[in-house]
C-alpha positions in Angstrom: -4.0 1.3 25.5 -5.0 -1.4 27.6 -4.3 -1.7 32.0 -4.7 -3.9 34.6 -4.4 -3.9 38.1 -5.1 -6.3 40.9 -4.8 -6.1 44.9 -6.4 -7.4 48.0 -8.6 -5.8 50.2 -9.0 -6.9 53.7 -13.0 -6.4 53.5 -15.9 -8.7 52.7 -16.3 -8.5 48.7 -20.0 -7.1 49.8 -18.3 -4.4 51.2 -15.7 -3.4 48.7 -18.4 -4.0 46.1 -20.5 -1.4 48.0 -17.8 1.1 48.5 -17.5 1.5 44.3 -21.3 1.1 43.9 -22.1 4.3 46.3 -19.2 6.5 45.2 -21.1 9.2 44.1 -22.5 9.1 47.9 -19.4 10.5 49.4 -18.6 13.3 50.2 -15.6 14.3 48.5 -15.4 18.6 49.3 -12.4 18.1 51.5 -10.3 16.3 48.4 -8.1 18.3 46.7 -7.9 16.1 43.8 -11.7 15.1 43.0 -13.7 17.6 44.8 -16.4 16.7 42.7 -17.7 13.2 42.6 -21.7 13.5 41.3 -24.4 11.4 40.3 -26.3 13.7 37.0 -29.3 11.9 37.3 -32.2 10.8 40.0 -33.6 7.4 40.7 -32.0 4.2 41.6 -28.4 3.6 40.0 -28.6 1.5 37.1 -27.0 0.6 33.4 -27.1 4.3 32.1 -26.8 6.1 35.4 -24.4 8.8 34.8 -21.4 10.1 36.9 -19.5 13.7 37.0 -16.0 13.6 38.0 -13.7 16.8 38.6 -10.4 15.8 38.2 -7.1 18.7 39.7 -3.6 18.0 39.5 -0.9 20.6 39.7 -1.9 23.3 36.5 -4.5 21.2 35.1 -8.4 20.3 36.0 -10.9 18.2 33.9 -14.3 17.5 34.1 -14.9 13.6 33.5 -18.4 12.1 32.6 -18.7 8.0 33.3 -21.4 5.6 32.7 -22.5 2.8 33.8 -22.3 0.2 31.3 -22.8 -3.3 33.3 -22.5 -4.7 36.6 -23.4 -8.1 38.0 -23.6 -7.1 42.1 -20.6 -8.3 44.1 -19.1 -9.5 40.8 -18.3 -6.5 38.4 -19.0 -3.0 37.0 -18.0 -1.2 34.5 -18.0 2.3 33.1 -17.6 4.0 29.7 -16.0 7.4 30.6 -14.9 10.6 28.5 -13.5 14.0 29.5 -10.2 15.8 30.0 -9.1 14.9 26.1 -9.1 11.4 26.5 -11.9 8.4 26.2 -12.4 4.5 27.4 -13.6 1.8 30.0 -13.1 0.7 33.1 -14.2 -2.9 34.5 -13.9 -3.6 38.2 -13.6 -7.1 39.1 -14.5 -8.7 42.9 -13.6 -12.1 43.7 -14.4 -13.3 47.4 -10.9 -15.1 48.5 -11.2 -16.5 51.8 -13.0 -13.7 53.1 -11.2 -10.9 51.6 -11.7 -9.3 47.8 -9.2 -10.1 45.2 -10.0 -6.6 43.2 -8.9 -6.4 40.0 -9.2 -2.9 37.8 -9.1 -3.2 33.5 -8.7 0.2 31.9 -8.7 1.0 28.4 -7.3 4.4 27.6 -7.0 6.5 24.7 -6.3 10.1 23.9 -7.9 12.4 22.0 -7.3 15.7 19.7 -4.3 17.7 20.8 -3.6 15.1 23.8 -2.6 12.1 21.1 1.2 13.4 21.0 1.2 12.3 25.3 0.0 8.4 24.2 4.1 7.0 24.6 4.2 8.6 27.9 0.9 6.7 29.0 2.6 3.2 29.8 5.2 5.4 32.0 2.9 7.5 34.1 -0.8 6.1 34.1 0.5 2.4 35.4 2.3 4.5 38.7 -0.8 6.9 39.3 -3.4 3.5 39.1 -1.5 1.0 41.2 -0.7 4.4 44.2 -4.5 4.7 43.5 -5.9 1.6 43.9 -3.6 1.6 47.2 -5.2 4.9 48.8 -8.7 2.8 47.9 -7.5 -0.3 49.8 -6.6 2.0 52.8 -9.7 4.0 52.8 -12.3 0.9 52.3 -10.1 -1.3 55.3 -9.6 2.1 57.5 -13.2 2.8 57.6 -14.8 -0.7 58.1 -12.8 -1.2 61.3 -14.1 1.5 62.9 
């Protein structure tokens, strides 16, 4: 199932791209939803770099492993991911618009195994959560860069 979202962030494209590119360097220890977001490999970030993410929602915790599969700095960043009974791809596209950034997020997502029975609910639940997540990211980036 494919989803696409877009938002304008009141920061230059370089700052927005760097937020996503360096996400694993952020401290998530106080985040109750994503307490772990860490790179699994050493050295410079590159195609093939993997990230381990632990996501907690009520009554459930899942581990997701993402891998960078492509990028052009300040233009796009793409991952494939697997875990928690699902797999897919995530593409962020960054476009400079009058010193702001238009961020487009494209997600291809499918459930595996027993979770396949949840597929019909995906458009109802994922769309709302993904939009909220983008608004939360916008708030974090804009607030941090004001300092």
